[in-house]
Amino acid sequence: GRIHHRRVPSGGACFVLELPVKTAETPPPTPVPPPPGSALRLLVIDDERGLSQALAIRLRAAGFLATTADNGLSGLAAAHEQRPDAIVLDMRMPDMDGSEVHARLRQNPHLSSIPVIFLSANVQDSARHSALAEGAFAYLTKPYDPREVVATLLEAIARRNGPHAAADRSELHAS
């Protein structure tokens, strides 16, 4: 960029700052939702409603069936009722934190095989190591990249159900 100035007739000066501008990349096309009954079911458990709703909207746009729960207890109830293909779980929540929710999921034989991806503002290595040691599939940090969340979810589900589970839904991608 450059800065320059010029005199104006009134006796003052006009300063101009020119900066190069990168044009935004063209966003990927909006995916076509998969046929009814074939979309992967996801549960987002996070006490920050705005964040969980925004993530659910992005996941729905990518072709998933996404629901939310705003605390650990309602998240456990939703997991029992919905039997999602994967769970995105916040680490820090009041009343019951993500580690406790994850432990309870692992103790239930009907829910123990559901892959859990932690999505947390806690960037400490110790939190990441603890979550992975407790059996979480992945530990991602906020702010998140929607493409990374989608890719991680597809990988987790593929490992759980076999490579055909996510490959059959190759039309799913972040928007």
C-alpha positions as MATLAB code, in Angstrom:
seq = 'GRIHHRRVPSGGACFVLELPVKTAETPPPTPVPPPPGSALRLLVIDDERGLSQALAIRLRAAGFLATTADNGLSGLAAAHEQRPDAIVLDMRMPDMDGSEVHARLRQNPHLSSIPVIFLSANVQDSARHSALAEGAFAYLTKPYDPREVVATLLEAIARRNGPHAAADRSELHAS';
ca = [
       0.000    0.000    0.000;
       0.941    3.623    0.004;
       0.156    6.882    1.740;
       0.129   10.206   -0.078;
      -1.246   13.679    0.439;
      -2.270   16.716   -1.564;
      -3.016   20.318   -0.737;
      -6.579   21.516   -0.972;
      -7.577   25.065   -2.021;
      -8.815   25.914    1.486;
      -5.258   25.627    2.788;
      -5.547   22.162    4.331;
      -4.308   18.793    3.178;
      -5.990   15.578    2.103;
      -4.260   12.373    3.120;
      -4.968    9.189    1.170;
      -4.183    5.681    2.344;
      -4.265    3.008   -0.361;
      -4.226   -0.623    0.725;
      -4.258   -3.681   -1.476;
      -7.465   -5.660   -1.081;
      -7.789   -9.387   -1.468;
     -11.008  -10.436   -3.076;
     -13.000  -13.040   -1.217;
     -12.881  -16.556   -2.535;
     -16.032  -17.820   -4.113;
     -17.878  -19.832   -1.463;
     -18.537  -23.490   -2.258;
     -21.942  -24.227   -3.707;
     -24.723  -24.951   -1.258;
     -24.945  -28.741   -0.993;
     -28.079  -30.552   -1.945;
     -29.468  -32.295    1.145;
     -29.361  -36.090    0.966;
     -32.604  -38.008    0.487;
     -34.848  -38.290    3.574;
     -33.730  -40.972    5.981;
     -30.126  -40.985    4.780;
     -28.696  -37.929    6.528;
     -26.330  -38.414    9.432;
     -27.760  -37.382   12.824;
     -25.689  -35.083   15.002;
     -26.169  -33.708   18.483;
     -24.475  -30.458   19.559;
     -24.253  -30.018   23.347;
     -23.131  -26.533   24.370;
     -24.399  -24.059   26.960;
     -23.764  -21.141   24.580;
     -27.052  -21.258   22.669;
     -25.944  -18.816   19.997;
     -22.882  -20.884   19.213;
     -24.700  -24.226   19.239;
     -27.506  -22.862   17.039;
     -25.001  -21.362   14.575;
     -23.087  -24.639   14.393;
     -26.305  -26.622   13.935;
     -27.332  -24.327   11.072;
     -23.967  -24.850    9.386;
     -24.197  -28.611    9.870;
     -27.722  -28.661    8.433;
     -26.499  -26.667    5.439;
     -23.848  -29.364    4.965;
     -26.584  -32.020    4.838;
     -26.621  -33.314    8.401;
     -29.636  -33.617   10.680;
     -28.413  -31.548   13.629;
     -30.112  -30.919   16.963;
     -28.890  -29.043   20.021;
     -28.975  -29.320   23.787;
     -27.951  -26.468   26.076;
     -26.589  -28.391   29.058;
     -25.172  -31.761   30.024;
     -28.370  -33.287   31.420;
     -30.519  -32.338   28.441;
     -27.685  -33.500   26.188;
     -27.665  -36.942   27.806;
     -31.457  -37.154   27.487;
     -31.252  -36.144   23.812;
     -28.520  -38.725   23.183;
     -30.722  -41.464   24.719;
     -33.730  -40.387   22.671;
     -32.060  -39.638   19.327;
     -29.100  -42.052   19.213;
     -27.065  -39.648   17.050;
     -24.292  -40.769   14.724;
     -21.902  -38.355   16.488;
     -21.888  -35.748   19.262;
     -20.172  -32.359   19.323;
     -19.620  -31.529   22.996;
     -18.461  -28.397   24.802;
     -15.967  -28.942   27.599;
     -16.955  -26.117   29.964;
     -20.609  -26.060   30.953;
     -22.300  -25.285   34.270;
     -23.789  -28.102   36.372;
     -22.231  -30.933   34.349;
     -19.091  -30.333   32.304;
     -18.237  -32.073   29.068;
     -15.940  -34.601   30.753;
     -18.792  -35.809   32.985;
     -21.216  -35.987   30.037;
     -18.623  -37.948   28.075;
     -18.017  -40.333   30.986;
     -21.755  -41.006   31.319;
     -22.060  -41.647   27.593;
     -19.192  -44.164   27.818;
     -20.877  -45.967   30.746;
     -24.085  -46.568   28.798;
     -23.847  -49.598   26.480;
     -26.373  -48.038   24.068;
     -24.413  -44.795   23.768;
     -20.810  -45.806   24.340;
     -19.956  -46.271   20.659;
     -21.133  -42.785   19.609;
     -18.073  -40.752   18.622;
     -17.617  -37.572   20.658;
     -15.839  -34.533   19.279;
     -15.041  -31.923   21.902;
     -15.364  -28.320   20.713;
     -14.012  -26.050   23.409;
     -12.549  -22.615   24.025;
      -9.977  -24.294   26.298;
      -6.788  -24.398   24.229;
      -4.584  -25.952   26.912;
      -2.765  -29.106   25.858;
      -3.716  -30.769   29.151;
      -7.439  -30.441   28.318;
      -6.873  -31.896   24.845;
      -4.807  -34.802   26.209;
      -7.360  -35.564   28.936;
     -10.257  -35.605   26.480;
      -8.439  -37.886   24.053;
      -7.240  -40.152   26.880;
     -10.879  -40.485   28.023;
     -11.838  -41.746   24.565;
     -12.962  -38.646   22.682;
     -12.475  -38.961   18.936;
     -11.119  -35.427   18.580;
     -10.640  -32.153   20.406;
     -11.226  -29.009   18.346;
     -10.997  -25.453   19.613;
     -13.178  -22.381   19.279;
     -13.307  -20.385   17.159;
     -13.811  -23.318   14.840;
     -13.476  -23.884   11.116;
     -16.774  -25.407    9.889;
     -14.935  -27.451    7.248;
     -12.707  -28.988    9.935;
     -15.744  -29.828   12.084;
     -17.521  -31.506    9.140;
     -14.394  -33.417    8.079;
     -13.781  -34.585   11.653;
     -17.399  -35.706   12.052;
     -17.309  -37.656    8.776;
     -14.030  -39.312    9.773;
     -15.385  -40.235   13.218;
     -18.559  -41.735   11.774;
     -16.631  -43.602    9.081;
     -14.363  -45.168   11.707;
     -17.382  -46.148   13.794;
     -19.528  -47.534   10.972;
     -16.934  -48.466    8.389;
     -15.696  -46.429    5.429;
     -18.930  -46.805    3.454;
     -20.977  -44.895    6.052;
     -19.493  -41.501    5.312;
     -18.418  -42.285    1.747;
     -22.048  -42.881    0.830;
     -22.666  -39.303    1.884;
     -19.789  -37.722   -0.020;
     -22.107  -34.872   -0.972;
     -21.845  -33.590    2.618;
     -19.468  -30.683    2.950;
     -19.233  -27.384    4.779;
     -20.815  -24.394    3.192;
];
